[in-house]
Amino acid sequence: MRTDIFARLDREPEPPKIEIPRMSRTRLALFGGTSAFYLAIVVAVLISSWLVIVDWKVMLFRPYQQWPELHAFLDYFVVLGQRGPTAVMVAAWLGWRSWRQHTLRPLLVLGASLLLLNATVGAVKLGLGRLGPHYATQIGSAELFAGGDIFPSGHTANAVVTWGILAYLATTPLARRYLSALSAVVALGVGLTTVYLGTHWLSDVLLGWAAGLLILLALPWCEPLIGRVEDAILSMRDQLRARRLPVPSLPVASGGPRPAIYAQRLPAEDGAERVRRPVGATSSARTTATRSTYGSAAAPAGQKQGGASSAAGVTATARHGQGRTHAVGRSPHTQHASLTPATAGTRRPPRSRPLGG
């Protein structure tokens, strides 16, 4: 058994029993509280309450001018909230998890969460149309319905969902605690970084945190649909594999019946049809005819005259079954060359011994 660290990279022999999160009472309570907080932020911005005043105060404070030494680092750190790079990194990790655990659920959960994120956050962005701090036109205004798309913060919501998926899919309580703390730190850092850089209002970040948390809390409701999609994909994969598998050829036992070989009729020069058989093709009729011919030659002298006609008849009948048309008792040396079939080892038919003494 391998005991080094690379042993964890091997695929598990059996799919593990993964416990799927359920919509418990605690999760329902958190979902309800987060929804209320979400609505409160939207209403506070719509009525231009004290929250809008705080937004302007933070914007006029200009944090990027107060601590300019952090600007270079935070320009790279905020990439952890961009949807493209983070989706690729997390999808690579979850793809390995799917391969190792024999299941598509990690990738399907990620896809469902990103779909919900784009639908919910994108709809609110376009519906409210808020402008960012760098494009504000009036001090103290909420800058709503002006053609913008920054409320709620997409970077913040994406950081919550993308990194929170790792904690949601954790298989042990210890791993879930560590990954929850990591995702919380990244989501908080990305949200505050957008405020520092002046690309978002503080209320944008608050609503982005709430939007991402709502998606993570609602994922257990999507688990039945994810399971059905996984079953459908795996069944389609099995059908494709079954079509691509070659049909196994049945072995032929020694002395047993061989597959039928059909003769190919070709037109001869004289207008009559002749039969061409593949080299090595044998039939029971030819074997019977040969044995009958040699058996008649070895008969006693008293039975030669009586058995000659019967042996010649059997030989003619057997050869007639192979597609040859010649008279009974006629010497095989007088046959037309085009009527002689190609057999293994010789191009002449088996010679029969003279029937007379």
Short mmCIF file of C-alpha atoms in Angstrom, two decimals:
data_model
loop_
_atom_site.label_atom_id
_atom_site.label_comp_id
_atom_site.label_asym_id
_atom_site.label_seq_id
_atom_site.Cartn_x
_atom_site.Cartn_y
_atom_site.Cartn_z
CA MET A 1 0.00 0.00 0.00
CA ARG A 2 1.28 3.43 -0.91
CA THR A 3 1.74 5.74 2.04
CA ASP A 4 3.29 8.78 0.39
CA ILE A 5 1.46 11.97 -0.42
CA PHE A 6 0.95 10.95 -4.06
CA ALA A 7 -1.33 8.13 -2.96
CA ARG A 8 -4.11 10.69 -2.54
CA LEU A 9 -3.93 11.44 -6.26
CA ASP A 10 -5.06 7.91 -7.14
CA ARG A 11 -8.65 7.27 -8.02
CA GLU A 12 -10.73 5.75 -5.25
CA PRO A 13 -11.68 2.13 -6.04
CA GLU A 14 -15.28 2.66 -4.93
CA PRO A 15 -17.40 5.83 -5.04
CA PRO A 16 -17.55 7.29 -1.52
CA LYS A 17 -20.85 7.89 0.22
CA ILE A 18 -21.20 11.67 0.08
CA GLU A 19 -23.72 13.29 2.37
CA ILE A 20 -25.72 15.87 0.44
CA PRO A 21 -26.65 18.98 2.47
CA ARG A 22 -30.33 19.38 3.22
CA MET A 23 -32.44 22.44 3.77
CA SER A 24 -32.43 22.32 7.57
CA ARG A 25 -34.14 24.75 9.93
CA THR A 26 -30.88 26.56 10.57
CA ARG A 27 -30.28 26.99 6.85
CA LEU A 28 -33.85 28.20 6.37
CA ALA A 29 -33.41 30.74 9.15
CA LEU A 30 -30.16 31.99 7.62
CA PHE A 31 -31.80 32.19 4.22
CA GLY A 32 -34.69 34.24 5.60
CA GLY A 33 -32.39 36.61 7.51
CA THR A 34 -30.12 37.12 4.51
CA SER A 35 -33.11 37.80 2.27
CA ALA A 36 -34.36 40.44 4.70
CA PHE A 37 -30.91 42.06 4.77
CA TYR A 38 -30.83 42.02 0.94
CA LEU A 39 -34.17 43.78 0.67
CA ALA A 40 -33.19 46.33 3.33
CA ILE A 41 -30.06 47.32 1.37
CA VAL A 42 -32.04 47.73 -1.85
CA VAL A 43 -34.71 49.85 -0.17
CA ALA A 44 -32.09 51.99 1.59
CA VAL A 45 -30.44 52.81 -1.70
CA LEU A 46 -33.73 53.41 -3.50
CA ILE A 47 -34.86 56.03 -0.97
CA SER A 48 -31.37 57.61 -0.77
CA SER A 49 -31.13 57.02 2.97
CA TRP A 50 -28.14 57.34 5.28
CA LEU A 51 -26.47 54.43 3.47
CA VAL A 52 -26.06 56.55 0.35
CA ILE A 53 -24.47 59.28 2.46
CA VAL A 54 -21.97 56.73 3.82
CA ASP A 55 -21.22 55.67 0.26
CA TRP A 56 -20.29 59.23 -0.67
CA LYS A 57 -18.19 59.77 2.43
CA VAL A 58 -16.12 56.66 1.72
CA MET A 59 -15.78 57.62 -1.92
CA LEU A 60 -14.59 61.14 -1.10
CA PHE A 61 -12.14 59.74 1.43
CA ARG A 62 -10.37 58.08 -1.51
CA PRO A 63 -8.70 55.11 0.20
CA TYR A 64 -6.39 54.44 -2.79
CA GLN A 65 -4.79 57.83 -2.11
CA GLN A 66 -4.50 57.25 1.63
CA TRP A 67 -2.56 53.99 1.28
CA PRO A 68 -0.95 54.03 -2.16
CA GLU A 69 1.58 51.34 -1.24
CA LEU A 70 -1.22 48.73 -1.28
CA HIS A 71 -2.42 49.60 -4.74
CA ALA A 72 -0.07 47.30 -6.68
CA PHE A 73 -0.84 44.25 -4.55
CA LEU A 74 -4.60 44.79 -4.46
CA ASP A 75 -4.74 45.14 -8.23
CA TYR A 76 -3.75 41.46 -8.44
CA PHE A 77 -5.70 40.36 -5.38
CA VAL A 78 -9.00 41.54 -6.82
CA VAL A 79 -8.60 38.98 -9.63
CA LEU A 80 -9.78 36.38 -7.10
CA GLY A 81 -13.23 37.85 -7.57
CA GLN A 82 -13.31 37.83 -11.35
CA ARG A 83 -15.59 35.16 -12.73
CA GLY A 84 -13.38 33.83 -15.52
CA PRO A 85 -10.11 33.10 -13.66
CA THR A 86 -11.78 31.86 -10.49
CA ALA A 87 -14.20 29.61 -12.39
CA VAL A 88 -11.30 27.98 -14.25
CA MET A 89 -9.28 27.38 -11.07
CA VAL A 90 -12.19 25.98 -9.07
CA ALA A 91 -13.45 23.90 -12.01
CA ALA A 92 -10.01 22.27 -12.35
CA TRP A 93 -10.05 21.29 -8.68
CA LEU A 94 -13.64 20.03 -8.80
CA GLY A 95 -12.93 18.14 -12.02
CA TRP A 96 -10.25 16.15 -10.24
CA ARG A 97 -12.68 15.59 -7.39
CA SER A 98 -15.29 14.29 -9.82
CA TRP A 99 -12.82 11.89 -11.43
CA ARG A 100 -11.53 10.61 -8.11
CA GLN A 101 -14.96 10.13 -6.53
CA HIS A 102 -16.69 8.68 -9.65
CA THR A 103 -19.36 11.40 -9.71
CA LEU A 104 -20.27 14.51 -11.70
CA ARG A 105 -21.92 16.26 -8.76
CA PRO A 106 -19.07 18.72 -7.93
CA LEU A 107 -18.98 20.09 -11.47
CA LEU A 108 -22.77 20.20 -11.74
CA VAL A 109 -23.07 22.08 -8.44
CA LEU A 110 -20.54 24.63 -9.65
CA GLY A 111 -22.40 25.06 -12.92
CA ALA A 112 -25.76 25.48 -11.15
CA SER A 113 -24.36 28.06 -8.73
CA LEU A 114 -22.76 30.12 -11.51
CA LEU A 115 -25.99 29.98 -13.50
CA LEU A 116 -27.95 31.27 -10.51
CA LEU A 117 -25.33 33.95 -9.92
CA ASN A 118 -25.51 35.26 -13.48
CA ALA A 119 -29.31 35.22 -13.52
CA THR A 120 -29.98 36.90 -10.16
CA VAL A 121 -27.11 39.37 -9.91
CA GLY A 122 -27.22 40.25 -13.60
CA ALA A 123 -30.95 40.96 -13.50
CA VAL A 124 -30.63 43.33 -10.53
CA LYS A 125 -27.62 45.08 -12.11
CA LEU A 126 -29.47 45.81 -15.32
CA GLY A 127 -32.74 46.62 -13.57
CA LEU A 128 -31.35 49.26 -11.19
CA GLY A 129 -28.69 50.62 -13.55
CA ARG A 130 -26.53 52.31 -10.91
CA LEU A 131 -23.39 54.19 -11.88
CA GLY A 132 -20.05 53.61 -10.19
CA PRO A 133 -18.14 56.13 -8.05
CA HIS A 134 -15.86 57.16 -10.92
CA TYR A 135 -18.88 58.04 -13.08
CA ALA A 136 -21.05 59.76 -10.47
CA THR A 137 -22.62 63.01 -11.64
CA GLN A 138 -24.24 64.48 -8.51
CA ILE A 139 -22.94 64.43 -4.95
CA GLY A 140 -25.37 62.77 -2.56
CA SER A 141 -27.31 61.04 -5.33
CA ALA A 142 -27.86 57.27 -5.45
CA GLU A 143 -27.05 57.33 -9.18
CA LEU A 144 -29.79 54.80 -9.98
CA PHE A 145 -31.42 54.11 -13.37
CA ALA A 146 -28.59 55.85 -15.17
CA GLY A 147 -27.42 52.99 -17.37
CA GLY A 148 -24.82 51.56 -14.98
CA ASP A 149 -24.27 47.94 -13.93
CA ILE A 150 -22.41 47.90 -10.62
CA PHE A 151 -25.17 47.30 -8.02
CA PRO A 152 -24.71 44.71 -6.53
CA SER A 153 -20.97 44.06 -6.81
CA GLY A 154 -20.35 41.15 -9.18
CA HIS A 155 -16.77 40.65 -7.95
CA THR A 156 -17.97 40.28 -4.36
CA ALA A 157 -20.87 37.95 -5.15
CA ASN A 158 -18.68 35.82 -7.37
CA ALA A 159 -16.01 35.52 -4.67
CA VAL A 160 -18.62 34.39 -2.15
CA VAL A 161 -20.11 31.76 -4.49
CA THR A 162 -16.97 30.43 -6.20
CA TRP A 163 -14.88 29.96 -3.08
CA GLY A 164 -17.87 29.05 -0.93
CA ILE A 165 -18.60 26.09 -3.22
CA LEU A 166 -15.42 24.46 -1.90
CA ALA A 167 -16.81 24.57 1.62
CA TYR A 168 -20.25 23.44 0.45
CA LEU A 169 -18.78 20.33 -1.24
CA ALA A 170 -16.41 19.43 1.61
CA THR A 171 -16.76 15.82 2.75
CA THR A 172 -15.53 16.17 6.35
CA PRO A 173 -16.52 18.67 9.07
CA LEU A 174 -12.90 19.75 9.58
CA ALA A 175 -12.40 20.49 5.89
CA ARG A 176 -15.70 22.37 5.79
CA ARG A 177 -14.63 24.63 8.67
CA TYR A 178 -11.26 25.44 7.12
CA LEU A 179 -12.71 26.06 3.66
CA SER A 180 -15.50 28.21 5.10
CA ALA A 181 -12.95 30.41 6.84
CA LEU A 182 -10.85 30.64 3.67
CA SER A 183 -13.82 31.58 1.47
CA ALA A 184 -14.97 34.20 4.01
CA VAL A 185 -11.53 35.83 4.08
CA VAL A 186 -11.30 35.91 0.28
CA ALA A 187 -14.85 37.27 -0.13
CA LEU A 188 -14.34 39.99 2.47
CA GLY A 189 -10.96 40.93 1.01
CA VAL A 190 -12.27 41.15 -2.56
CA GLY A 191 -15.24 43.30 -1.51
CA LEU A 192 -13.14 45.76 0.49
CA THR A 193 -10.57 45.88 -2.32
CA THR A 194 -13.20 47.09 -4.78
CA VAL A 195 -14.09 49.88 -2.31
CA TYR A 196 -10.40 50.75 -1.91
CA LEU A 197 -9.91 50.95 -5.70
CA GLY A 198 -13.01 53.12 -6.07
CA THR A 199 -14.81 50.79 -8.47
CA HIS A 200 -17.79 50.11 -6.16
CA TRP A 201 -19.82 51.85 -3.50
CA LEU A 202 -19.89 50.34 -0.05
CA SER A 203 -23.57 49.45 -0.50
CA ASP A 204 -22.66 47.55 -3.69
CA VAL A 205 -20.33 45.34 -1.69
CA LEU A 206 -22.88 44.75 1.07
CA LEU A 207 -25.47 43.66 -1.46
CA GLY A 208 -22.92 41.46 -3.25
CA TRP A 209 -22.13 39.59 -0.03
CA ALA A 210 -25.83 39.01 0.56
CA ALA A 211 -26.46 37.88 -3.02
CA GLY A 212 -23.64 35.33 -2.95
CA LEU A 213 -24.70 33.96 0.43
CA LEU A 214 -28.29 33.53 -0.73
CA ILE A 215 -27.12 31.38 -3.64
CA LEU A 216 -25.06 29.12 -1.37
CA LEU A 217 -27.94 28.75 1.07
CA ALA A 218 -30.39 27.88 -1.72
CA LEU A 219 -28.25 25.13 -3.30
CA PRO A 220 -29.91 22.24 -1.37
CA TRP A 221 -33.12 23.02 -3.23
CA CYS A 222 -31.27 22.37 -6.49
CA GLU A 223 -29.83 18.99 -5.44
CA PRO A 224 -32.73 16.83 -6.78
CA LEU A 225 -32.45 18.45 -10.20
CA ILE A 226 -28.66 18.05 -10.13
CA GLY A 227 -29.09 14.34 -9.37
CA ARG A 228 -31.45 13.84 -12.29
CA VAL A 229 -29.12 15.65 -14.66
CA GLU A 230 -26.20 13.48 -13.50
CA ASP A 231 -28.18 10.28 -14.06
CA ALA A 232 -29.15 11.42 -17.56
CA ILE A 233 -25.56 12.26 -18.50
CA LEU A 234 -24.21 8.94 -17.18
CA SER A 235 -26.90 6.96 -19.02
CA MET A 236 -26.04 8.73 -22.28
CA ARG A 237 -22.37 7.93 -21.69
CA ASP A 238 -23.18 4.24 -21.18
CA GLN A 239 -25.21 4.14 -24.40
CA LEU A 240 -22.38 5.70 -26.39
CA ARG A 241 -19.89 3.23 -24.95
CA ALA A 242 -22.17 0.32 -25.82
CA ARG A 243 -22.39 1.48 -29.44
CA ARG A 244 -18.62 1.82 -29.80
CA LEU A 245 -17.80 -1.64 -28.41
CA PRO A 246 -16.90 -4.14 -31.20
CA VAL A 247 -19.06 -7.25 -31.60
CA PRO A 248 -17.03 -10.23 -30.31
CA SER A 249 -16.45 -13.03 -32.83
CA LEU A 250 -17.49 -16.48 -31.66
CA PRO A 251 -14.64 -19.04 -31.62
CA VAL A 252 -15.02 -22.11 -33.82
CA ALA A 253 -14.14 -25.40 -32.14
CA SER A 254 -11.90 -27.90 -33.86
CA GLY A 255 -14.01 -30.15 -36.07
CA GLY A 256 -17.11 -28.05 -35.53
CA PRO A 257 -19.27 -26.34 -38.14
CA ARG A 258 -17.65 -23.40 -39.89
CA PRO A 259 -19.35 -20.24 -41.08
CA ALA A 260 -21.10 -20.54 -44.42
CA ILE A 261 -19.15 -19.30 -47.45
CA TYR A 262 -21.36 -18.33 -50.31
CA ALA A 263 -20.18 -18.92 -53.86
CA GLN A 264 -19.84 -15.99 -56.23
CA ARG A 265 -21.20 -16.57 -59.70
CA LEU A 266 -19.27 -14.87 -62.50
CA PRO A 267 -20.14 -14.84 -66.21
CA ALA A 268 -17.90 -17.02 -68.36
CA GLU A 269 -16.66 -16.25 -71.81
CA ASP A 270 -19.00 -18.78 -73.46
CA GLY A 271 -22.09 -17.25 -71.83
CA ALA A 272 -22.51 -19.92 -69.12
CA GLU A 273 -22.12 -19.06 -65.46
CA ARG A 274 -19.19 -20.45 -63.52
CA VAL A 275 -18.63 -20.49 -59.77
CA ARG A 276 -15.58 -19.01 -58.05
CA ARG A 277 -14.83 -20.14 -54.53
CA PRO A 278 -12.24 -18.65 -52.17
CA VAL A 279 -8.99 -20.50 -51.72
CA GLY A 280 -9.19 -22.94 -48.85
CA ALA A 281 -12.99 -23.11 -48.85
CA THR A 282 -14.13 -26.70 -48.24
CA SER A 283 -17.53 -28.26 -47.95
CA SER A 284 -18.93 -31.45 -46.56
CA ALA A 285 -20.09 -32.49 -50.03
CA ARG A 286 -16.56 -32.49 -51.47
CA THR A 287 -15.27 -34.52 -48.53
CA THR A 288 -18.12 -37.01 -48.91
CA ALA A 289 -17.47 -37.34 -52.63
CA THR A 290 -13.76 -38.00 -52.16
CA ARG A 291 -14.33 -40.58 -49.47
CA SER A 292 -16.96 -42.30 -51.58
CA THR A 293 -14.63 -42.47 -54.58
CA TYR A 294 -11.76 -44.00 -52.68
CA GLY A 295 -14.08 -46.28 -50.80
CA SER A 296 -15.44 -47.69 -54.04
CA ALA A 297 -11.92 -48.35 -55.38
CA ALA A 298 -11.00 -50.35 -52.33
CA ALA A 299 -14.06 -52.59 -52.54
CA PRO A 300 -13.62 -56.32 -53.30
CA ALA A 301 -13.54 -57.50 -56.87
CA GLY A 302 -16.97 -59.08 -56.64
CA GLN A 303 -18.52 -55.77 -55.64
CA LYS A 304 -16.64 -53.52 -58.12
CA GLN A 305 -19.19 -53.79 -60.92
CA GLY A 306 -22.14 -53.34 -58.61
CA GLY A 307 -20.67 -50.43 -56.68
CA ALA A 308 -19.18 -48.58 -59.65
CA SER A 309 -22.43 -47.02 -60.74
CA SER A 310 -23.39 -46.00 -57.19
CA ALA A 311 -19.93 -44.49 -56.44
CA ALA A 312 -19.96 -42.57 -59.71
CA GLY A 313 -23.44 -41.33 -58.95
CA VAL A 314 -22.45 -40.11 -55.48
CA THR A 315 -19.39 -38.39 -56.93
CA ALA A 316 -21.43 -36.67 -59.62
CA THR A 317 -24.11 -35.62 -57.13
CA ALA A 318 -21.59 -34.18 -54.70
CA ARG A 319 -19.77 -32.29 -57.41
CA HIS A 320 -23.04 -31.05 -58.85
CA GLY A 321 -23.86 -29.59 -55.40
CA GLN A 322 -20.69 -27.49 -55.66
CA GLY A 323 -21.83 -25.79 -58.84
CA ARG A 324 -20.10 -28.09 -61.43
CA THR A 325 -22.11 -29.45 -64.36
CA HIS A 326 -20.44 -32.48 -66.00
CA ALA A 327 -21.68 -35.92 -66.93
CA VAL A 328 -21.55 -38.92 -64.63
CA GLY A 329 -18.54 -41.13 -65.21
CA ARG A 330 -16.75 -38.58 -67.34
CA SER A 331 -13.02 -38.35 -66.75
CA PRO A 332 -12.05 -35.23 -64.73
CA HIS A 333 -9.15 -34.64 -67.19
CA THR A 334 -11.63 -33.69 -69.89
CA GLN A 335 -13.17 -30.86 -67.79
CA HIS A 336 -12.94 -27.30 -69.01
CA ALA A 337 -10.18 -25.34 -67.29
CA SER A 338 -12.60 -22.59 -66.26
CA LEU A 339 -14.76 -25.10 -64.36
CA THR A 340 -11.92 -26.31 -62.13
CA PRO A 341 -12.23 -24.68 -58.66
CA ALA A 342 -9.14 -23.39 -56.84
CA THR A 343 -8.47 -25.55 -53.80
CA ALA A 344 -5.75 -25.38 -51.18
CA GLY A 345 -2.55 -27.01 -52.45
CA THR A 346 -3.64 -27.91 -56.02
CA ARG A 347 -5.77 -26.58 -58.85
CA ARG A 348 -6.91 -30.07 -59.98
CA PRO A 349 -9.80 -32.00 -58.50
CA PRO A 350 -8.98 -35.24 -56.62
CA ARG A 351 -8.33 -38.06 -59.13
CA SER A 352 -10.37 -41.16 -58.68
CA ARG A 353 -8.90 -44.59 -59.26
CA PRO A 354 -10.19 -46.60 -62.25
CA LEU A 355 -13.24 -48.55 -61.40
CA GLY A 356 -12.45 -51.48 -63.65
CA GLY A 357 -10.05 -54.29 -62.74
#
